[in-house]
């Protein structure tokens, strides 16, 4: 039942047989667990989660810089910083970067790190595929942003509506980079989704039934199903666009009678579930934080789960509300208007469950809790303006104005990003072994909250005044000046708040090193399984895979009801954590092939744009890596040392003395 | 939700018991050590293939919708696919493809019984039937181009070639998988205990066939 077994593919050798030498001996599985090479070849879900987080922070800097350029341009009338063309590229790339390279991968970072820990697994179902998913995502991000160096970014908006996305209206290669970059990140999402779905379905610890899984893992699972079914629709649309732009097909050629609504439909059938792909993991994050800092179980656990599933299903039935102004006909407009209002019901269920979780709890407003409450309030504001978009009559007034810019920033920044930042403060000690300074975290929160509301609050007013979005400049005298200036000031305050966050990381780490203290496993007195293991999490996750008897099992081993029904503490988290040192735990060895395989994709993309010979390079890399991957021995020969007598399928026996293996030796089998 | 009643505890105990029984059943199965006891009882690779095929449905769904939208659209000139179909030819190649599902089943059942030469025979036959189908498709494409309907002629042509072409690429990848399995079998790397590898290739192959049934109906049979 554990995930420790080396044979990871159907073609791996039967256990008991000596692994054969790799026919390409130079590419034998590496064993290093330290140094930069170990990160490039790592297949550990925790390291991949950390890399996803680091990469998304890097792209956040790029996307944030683009946002500041937009705000500086619009700070006063007749802004001269950017030309119309440059402005088109920057707002397109800002939206694309923030959605595909920041919010989605931050969610992936949390899900990769936490889901195996929360369900009591040693790793994901396919560790190498997990690494492939990360490196492929990086490849897509590089292709997308390489456009800045190779002739300019996409300029059609993050949705790139037809026919503006055709070569007639956008003759530069910007949209090709957009198209290929997102096709590649799509592969990454799909591979990751398959991996995490199989992990959740197959690798839960004994006793961890579906309705004992933590809410975060549940929301992650729903998100992965959304990705699984939404990404291929975008992929289909993007292939059509690719054929149009590079091979002269007629899918979006309106002069040849093509229907531009085809792109809008395919795009939004992907694009609306995408909204929930971004927000559901953040909902999951605060569903872990709220009970911990309210000292109460989550209120209405089954309602939390079923409302998440309902959001997942209903997300597919509302896509055309993005198209009320596109002329889809009165019947469609009415139907999608109604279905859109219905989706507010499960979302409202969640909001009220969070409130009820806090109700009567012993609330502690540490930084993670502040961000969670921030999510609930900001998301509710965004939800209310969302209802005005669901009403088609008001939507046609508001659409393509700054009102909608305000709406989706309240939902995705005030919602998803607030939740994720709260998650950073919450899980930082688990991942890196030191707590971020709470007082700085609170300052960070209030500055972010003020900056956020100064930036996006006035956009409601600008929108209702009629200021159109996607316009690079405006004249004096329309009444737009004041609120645009306020909004720009707010954007810089947001930037300052992120600098405070980075400063907090450095400062807290220094303070931790200076104090020389060891990190406790469970600093928040939390509820789910990941807090039962040491901080930072050891490579093998659990010394002994736990057996689960009830929801919040870890909590209930720390607290039990006395005769009067009152919860009393019966054990510390150290007492609850099982003894052992991971002796005999087999984990798959690192591998070069995910990196090599994903390095092929950018070359194929650049080749299609510039020179088909590059496609050959990419193709060779991909095919060689696939065969190397399949034929790779299931584990590095050296990694067998000292643990040959263990059947890897067995649970390792708990050890009492811990003398059998040093931590270094345990790390060798990683 | 945190209160655990007696019946909850009993449910838990029963579930745990069932799980360990299921795990034991797998450990003692005919192909023994090969399976890990997973929560679902389905191995990770096989479940992954099922999940992947679920997402493929949406890819083909998008392409089929596109075809349905454009199938009569020849506003840029040229014929539409419907004016050019040779139903007899396509029926025969469809039949060939469906027969390949039968030979795939025979391949899986051969390796499950440990009959390696049968496995190789049926794998090769499946690959040849698939290749025959692809040959028919290439011939059809070439006739269409000769008759004046290319990929770039009109929207209907683009939609037709994209949909059937994507299916053709899927079949071709399937053939590569079959041939790889054949080579691995010859190298002795598919013992009976690894029958599941062939079964997983088979899942993919059957999916591609089933999708063709849908495409054949939607594209060729419905006017």
Short mmCIF file of N, CA and C in Angstrom, two decimals, chain B residues 27-136:
data_model
loop_
_atom_site.label_atom_id
_atom_site.label_comp_id
_atom_site.label_asym_id
_atom_site.label_seq_id
_atom_site.Cartn_x
_atom_site.Cartn_y
_atom_site.Cartn_z
N UNK B 27 -2.18 -9.75 -2.78
CA UNK B 27 -0.85 -10.31 -2.57
C UNK B 27 -0.81 -11.77 -2.99
N UNK B 28 -1.95 -12.47 -2.85
CA UNK B 28 -1.95 -13.89 -3.18
C UNK B 28 -2.45 -14.16 -4.59
N UNK B 29 -2.66 -13.12 -5.37
CA UNK B 29 -3.26 -13.30 -6.69
C UNK B 29 -2.41 -14.16 -7.60
N UNK B 30 -2.97 -14.57 -8.74
CA UNK B 30 -2.27 -15.49 -9.64
C UNK B 30 -0.93 -14.93 -10.10
N UNK B 31 -0.88 -13.58 -10.25
CA UNK B 31 0.39 -13.01 -10.68
C UNK B 31 1.14 -12.38 -9.51
N UNK B 32 0.68 -12.74 -8.31
CA UNK B 32 1.47 -12.56 -7.10
C UNK B 32 2.04 -11.20 -6.82
N UNK B 33 3.35 -11.17 -6.66
CA UNK B 33 4.06 -10.03 -6.11
C UNK B 33 3.91 -8.76 -6.93
N UNK B 34 3.34 -8.86 -8.11
CA UNK B 34 3.37 -7.71 -9.00
C UNK B 34 2.52 -6.55 -8.51
N UNK B 35 1.41 -6.84 -7.85
CA UNK B 35 0.48 -5.78 -7.48
C UNK B 35 0.78 -5.21 -6.12
N UNK B 36 0.70 -3.88 -6.03
CA UNK B 36 0.65 -3.28 -4.71
C UNK B 36 -0.81 -3.19 -4.35
N UNK B 37 -1.10 -3.33 -3.06
CA UNK B 37 -2.49 -3.18 -2.66
C UNK B 37 -2.81 -1.70 -2.63
N UNK B 38 -3.60 -1.26 -3.59
CA UNK B 38 -3.99 0.13 -3.63
C UNK B 38 -5.39 0.27 -3.07
N UNK B 39 -5.80 1.48 -2.74
CA UNK B 39 -7.13 1.68 -2.16
C UNK B 39 -8.23 1.20 -3.08
N UNK B 40 -8.05 1.42 -4.39
CA UNK B 40 -9.11 1.04 -5.32
C UNK B 40 -8.99 -0.41 -5.77
N UNK B 41 -7.83 -1.04 -5.52
CA UNK B 41 -7.62 -2.38 -6.06
C UNK B 41 -7.14 -2.36 -7.50
N UNK B 42 -7.12 -1.16 -8.11
CA UNK B 42 -6.58 -1.02 -9.48
C UNK B 42 -5.17 -0.48 -9.34
N UNK B 43 -4.25 -1.01 -10.14
CA UNK B 43 -2.86 -0.56 -9.99
C UNK B 43 -2.73 0.89 -10.46
N UNK B 44 -1.68 1.56 -9.98
CA UNK B 44 -1.48 2.97 -10.34
C UNK B 44 -1.40 3.19 -11.85
N UNK B 45 -0.56 2.42 -12.57
CA UNK B 45 -0.45 2.71 -14.01
C UNK B 45 -1.78 2.53 -14.74
N UNK B 46 -2.54 1.50 -14.36
CA UNK B 46 -3.79 1.26 -15.07
C UNK B 46 -4.80 2.38 -14.76
N UNK B 47 -4.85 2.78 -13.50
CA UNK B 47 -5.77 3.87 -13.15
C UNK B 47 -5.35 5.15 -13.88
N UNK B 48 -4.03 5.38 -13.97
CA UNK B 48 -3.55 6.58 -14.67
C UNK B 48 -4.00 6.56 -16.12
N UNK B 49 -3.96 5.38 -16.76
CA UNK B 49 -4.39 5.31 -18.16
C UNK B 49 -5.88 5.63 -18.26
N UNK B 50 -6.68 5.09 -17.35
CA UNK B 50 -8.12 5.40 -17.37
C UNK B 50 -8.35 6.90 -17.22
N UNK B 51 -7.62 7.50 -16.28
CA UNK B 51 -7.81 8.93 -16.04
C UNK B 51 -7.40 9.73 -17.28
N UNK B 52 -6.27 9.33 -17.87
CA UNK B 52 -5.79 10.01 -19.07
C UNK B 52 -6.82 9.91 -20.20
N UNK B 53 -7.39 8.72 -20.37
CA UNK B 53 -8.37 8.54 -21.44
C UNK B 53 -9.60 9.41 -21.19
N UNK B 54 -9.93 9.61 -19.92
CA UNK B 54 -11.03 10.52 -19.61
C UNK B 54 -10.77 11.91 -20.16
N UNK B 55 -9.53 12.36 -20.04
CA UNK B 55 -9.24 13.71 -20.53
C UNK B 55 -9.21 13.72 -22.06
N UNK B 56 -8.81 12.62 -22.66
CA UNK B 56 -8.80 12.54 -24.13
C UNK B 56 -10.20 12.73 -24.72
N UNK B 57 -11.21 12.27 -23.97
CA UNK B 57 -12.59 12.44 -24.44
C UNK B 57 -12.88 13.90 -24.71
N UNK B 58 -12.37 14.78 -23.83
CA UNK B 58 -12.65 16.20 -23.98
C UNK B 58 -11.89 16.78 -25.17
N UNK B 59 -10.68 16.27 -25.43
CA UNK B 59 -9.92 16.73 -26.60
C UNK B 59 -10.69 16.41 -27.87
N UNK B 60 -11.12 15.15 -27.99
CA UNK B 60 -11.88 14.78 -29.17
C UNK B 60 -13.23 15.47 -29.20
N UNK B 61 -13.80 15.70 -28.02
CA UNK B 61 -15.07 16.42 -27.95
C UNK B 61 -14.95 17.80 -28.60
N UNK B 62 -13.86 18.51 -28.27
CA UNK B 62 -13.65 19.82 -28.87
C UNK B 62 -13.52 19.75 -30.38
N UNK B 63 -12.78 18.75 -30.86
CA UNK B 63 -12.56 18.65 -32.31
C UNK B 63 -13.82 18.22 -33.04
N UNK B 64 -14.60 17.31 -32.40
CA UNK B 64 -15.85 16.86 -33.04
C UNK B 64 -16.83 18.02 -33.11
N UNK B 65 -16.92 18.83 -32.03
CA UNK B 65 -17.81 19.99 -32.07
C UNK B 65 -17.41 20.93 -33.20
N UNK B 66 -16.10 21.14 -33.34
CA UNK B 66 -15.62 22.01 -34.41
C UNK B 66 -16.06 21.47 -35.77
N UNK B 67 -15.92 20.16 -35.94
CA UNK B 67 -16.33 19.59 -37.23
C UNK B 67 -17.82 19.79 -37.45
N UNK B 68 -18.63 19.53 -36.40
CA UNK B 68 -20.09 19.67 -36.57
C UNK B 68 -20.45 21.11 -36.95
N UNK B 69 -19.70 22.08 -36.41
CA UNK B 69 -19.98 23.48 -36.72
C UNK B 69 -19.66 23.80 -38.17
N UNK B 70 -18.60 23.21 -38.69
CA UNK B 70 -18.07 23.65 -39.99
C UNK B 70 -18.33 22.67 -41.13
N UNK B 71 -19.05 21.57 -40.88
CA UNK B 71 -18.98 20.49 -41.88
C UNK B 71 -19.54 20.89 -43.24
N UNK B 72 -20.45 21.87 -43.30
CA UNK B 72 -20.95 22.29 -44.61
C UNK B 72 -20.40 23.63 -45.04
N UNK B 73 -19.36 24.11 -44.34
CA UNK B 73 -18.88 25.47 -44.59
C UNK B 73 -17.83 25.48 -45.69
N UNK B 74 -18.25 25.83 -46.91
CA UNK B 74 -17.27 25.94 -48.00
C UNK B 74 -17.29 27.34 -48.59
N UNK B 75 -17.46 28.35 -47.70
CA UNK B 75 -17.57 29.72 -48.21
C UNK B 75 -16.28 30.21 -48.85
N UNK B 76 -15.17 29.56 -48.59
CA UNK B 76 -13.93 29.94 -49.26
C UNK B 76 -13.75 29.15 -50.56
N UNK B 77 -14.80 28.45 -51.00
CA UNK B 77 -14.72 27.69 -52.24
C UNK B 77 -14.33 26.25 -51.98
N UNK B 78 -14.30 25.46 -53.06
CA UNK B 78 -13.92 24.06 -52.95
C UNK B 78 -15.07 23.19 -52.46
N UNK B 79 -14.91 21.90 -52.56
CA UNK B 79 -15.97 20.98 -52.11
C UNK B 79 -15.96 20.82 -50.59
N UNK B 80 -17.02 20.22 -50.02
CA UNK B 80 -16.99 19.83 -48.61
C UNK B 80 -16.69 18.34 -48.54
N UNK B 81 -16.23 17.86 -47.41
CA UNK B 81 -15.90 16.42 -47.30
C UNK B 81 -17.09 15.54 -47.69
N UNK B 82 -18.32 16.02 -47.35
CA UNK B 82 -19.49 15.18 -47.61
C UNK B 82 -19.69 14.88 -49.09
N UNK B 83 -19.19 15.77 -49.94
CA UNK B 83 -19.36 15.52 -51.37
C UNK B 83 -18.34 14.52 -51.88
N UNK B 84 -17.33 14.18 -51.07
CA UNK B 84 -16.22 13.37 -51.57
C UNK B 84 -16.13 11.99 -50.95
N UNK B 85 -16.95 11.72 -49.88
CA UNK B 85 -16.76 10.47 -49.15
C UNK B 85 -16.87 9.25 -50.03
N UNK B 86 -16.00 8.30 -49.78
CA UNK B 86 -16.14 6.97 -50.38
C UNK B 86 -16.48 6.04 -49.22
N UNK B 87 -17.79 5.90 -48.94
CA UNK B 87 -18.22 5.19 -47.73
C UNK B 87 -17.74 3.74 -47.73
N UNK B 88 -17.71 3.11 -48.93
CA UNK B 88 -17.28 1.71 -48.96
C UNK B 88 -15.86 1.57 -48.44
N UNK B 89 -14.98 2.42 -48.97
CA UNK B 89 -13.58 2.33 -48.54
C UNK B 89 -13.45 2.55 -47.03
N UNK B 90 -14.10 3.61 -46.55
CA UNK B 90 -13.96 3.93 -45.13
C UNK B 90 -14.59 2.85 -44.27
N UNK B 91 -15.69 2.24 -44.75
CA UNK B 91 -16.31 1.15 -43.98
C UNK B 91 -15.33 -0.01 -43.83
N UNK B 92 -14.65 -0.32 -44.92
CA UNK B 92 -13.70 -1.43 -44.85
C UNK B 92 -12.57 -1.11 -43.87
N UNK B 93 -12.02 0.11 -43.97
CA UNK B 93 -10.90 0.42 -43.07
C UNK B 93 -11.40 0.52 -41.63
N UNK B 94 -12.63 0.96 -41.42
CA UNK B 94 -13.18 0.97 -40.07
C UNK B 94 -13.29 -0.45 -39.53
N UNK B 95 -13.75 -1.36 -40.41
CA UNK B 95 -13.87 -2.76 -40.01
C UNK B 95 -12.50 -3.30 -39.62
N UNK B 96 -11.49 -2.96 -40.40
CA UNK B 96 -10.12 -3.42 -40.09
C UNK B 96 -9.71 -2.92 -38.71
N UNK B 97 -10.01 -1.65 -38.43
CA UNK B 97 -9.61 -1.09 -37.14
C UNK B 97 -10.35 -1.78 -36.00
N UNK B 98 -11.64 -2.06 -36.20
CA UNK B 98 -12.39 -2.72 -35.12
C UNK B 98 -11.87 -4.13 -34.89
N UNK B 99 -11.48 -4.81 -35.97
CA UNK B 99 -10.92 -6.15 -35.81
C UNK B 99 -9.63 -6.09 -34.99
N UNK B 100 -8.91 -4.98 -35.10
CA UNK B 100 -7.65 -4.88 -34.35
C UNK B 100 -7.93 -4.87 -32.85
N UNK B 101 -9.12 -4.43 -32.44
CA UNK B 101 -9.46 -4.53 -31.02
C UNK B 101 -9.56 -5.98 -30.59
N UNK B 102 -10.12 -6.80 -31.49
CA UNK B 102 -10.21 -8.24 -31.19
C UNK B 102 -8.82 -8.84 -31.02
N UNK B 103 -7.92 -8.54 -31.96
CA UNK B 103 -6.58 -9.13 -31.85
C UNK B 103 -5.84 -8.60 -30.62
N UNK B 104 -6.16 -7.34 -30.24
CA UNK B 104 -5.55 -6.79 -29.03
C UNK B 104 -6.01 -7.59 -27.81
N UNK B 105 -7.31 -7.91 -27.77
CA UNK B 105 -7.81 -8.72 -26.65
C UNK B 105 -7.09 -10.06 -26.61
N UNK B 106 -6.89 -10.65 -27.79
CA UNK B 106 -6.20 -11.95 -27.85
C UNK B 106 -4.77 -11.83 -27.35
N UNK B 107 -4.12 -10.68 -27.67
CA UNK B 107 -2.75 -10.48 -27.19
C UNK B 107 -2.72 -10.42 -25.67
N UNK B 108 -3.66 -9.67 -25.09
CA UNK B 108 -3.68 -9.55 -23.63
C UNK B 108 -3.93 -10.90 -22.99
N UNK B 109 -4.90 -11.64 -23.55
CA UNK B 109 -5.21 -12.92 -22.91
C UNK B 109 -4.06 -13.90 -23.10
N UNK B 110 -3.29 -13.77 -24.21
CA UNK B 110 -2.13 -14.66 -24.41
C UNK B 110 -1.09 -14.43 -23.31
N UNK B 111 -0.76 -13.17 -23.05
CA UNK B 111 0.30 -12.93 -22.05
C UNK B 111 -0.19 -13.26 -20.66
N UNK B 112 -1.51 -13.11 -20.45
CA UNK B 112 -2.02 -13.46 -19.12
C UNK B 112 -1.88 -14.96 -18.87
N UNK B 113 -1.92 -15.75 -19.97
CA UNK B 113 -1.71 -17.20 -19.82
C UNK B 113 -0.24 -17.57 -19.98
N UNK B 114 0.60 -16.56 -20.22
CA UNK B 114 2.03 -16.82 -20.31
C UNK B 114 2.48 -17.34 -21.67
N UNK B 115 1.65 -17.12 -22.70
CA UNK B 115 2.02 -17.63 -24.03
C UNK B 115 2.72 -16.51 -24.81
N UNK B 116 4.04 -16.52 -24.76
CA UNK B 116 4.79 -15.39 -25.29
C UNK B 116 4.75 -15.30 -26.80
N UNK B 117 4.84 -16.44 -27.49
CA UNK B 117 4.86 -16.35 -28.95
C UNK B 117 3.49 -15.91 -29.47
N UNK B 118 2.41 -16.38 -28.79
CA UNK B 118 1.07 -15.90 -29.15
C UNK B 118 0.98 -14.39 -28.97
N UNK B 119 1.53 -13.91 -27.82
CA UNK B 119 1.51 -12.47 -27.55
C UNK B 119 2.13 -11.71 -28.71
N UNK B 120 3.33 -12.17 -29.13
CA UNK B 120 4.02 -11.46 -30.20
C UNK B 120 3.24 -11.51 -31.49
N UNK B 121 2.65 -12.68 -31.77
CA UNK B 121 1.85 -12.82 -32.99
C UNK B 121 0.71 -11.81 -33.00
N UNK B 122 -0.04 -11.75 -31.88
CA UNK B 122 -1.22 -10.88 -31.87
C UNK B 122 -0.85 -9.41 -31.80
N UNK B 123 0.26 -9.10 -31.12
CA UNK B 123 0.73 -7.72 -31.12
C UNK B 123 1.06 -7.27 -32.54
N UNK B 124 1.80 -8.14 -33.25
CA UNK B 124 2.18 -7.80 -34.62
C UNK B 124 0.94 -7.66 -35.49
N UNK B 125 -0.03 -8.59 -35.33
CA UNK B 125 -1.25 -8.51 -36.13
C UNK B 125 -1.99 -7.21 -35.86
N UNK B 126 -2.09 -6.84 -34.58
CA UNK B 126 -2.78 -5.60 -34.22
C UNK B 126 -2.10 -4.41 -34.88
N UNK B 127 -0.76 -4.41 -34.82
CA UNK B 127 -0.03 -3.30 -35.41
C UNK B 127 -0.26 -3.24 -36.92
N UNK B 128 -0.28 -4.42 -37.55
CA UNK B 128 -0.48 -4.44 -39.01
C UNK B 128 -1.89 -3.94 -39.35
N UNK B 129 -2.89 -4.37 -38.58
CA UNK B 129 -4.26 -3.90 -38.84
C UNK B 129 -4.35 -2.39 -38.66
N UNK B 130 -3.69 -1.89 -37.61
CA UNK B 130 -3.67 -0.44 -37.39
C UNK B 130 -3.00 0.27 -38.55
N UNK B 131 -1.89 -0.29 -39.01
CA UNK B 131 -1.16 0.34 -40.12
C UNK B 131 -2.02 0.33 -41.38
N UNK B 132 -2.81 -0.74 -41.56
CA UNK B 132 -3.69 -0.81 -42.72
C UNK B 132 -4.71 0.33 -42.66
N UNK B 133 -5.23 0.55 -41.48
CA UNK B 133 -6.19 1.65 -41.31
C UNK B 133 -5.54 2.98 -41.67
N UNK B 134 -4.30 3.18 -41.17
CA UNK B 134 -3.60 4.44 -41.45
C UNK B 134 -3.36 4.57 -42.96
N UNK B 135 -3.00 3.45 -43.61
CA UNK B 135 -2.78 3.49 -45.06
C UNK B 135 -4.05 3.93 -45.77
N UNK B 136 -5.21 3.38 -45.31
CA UNK B 136 -6.49 3.79 -45.90
C UNK B 136 -6.71 5.29 -45.71
#
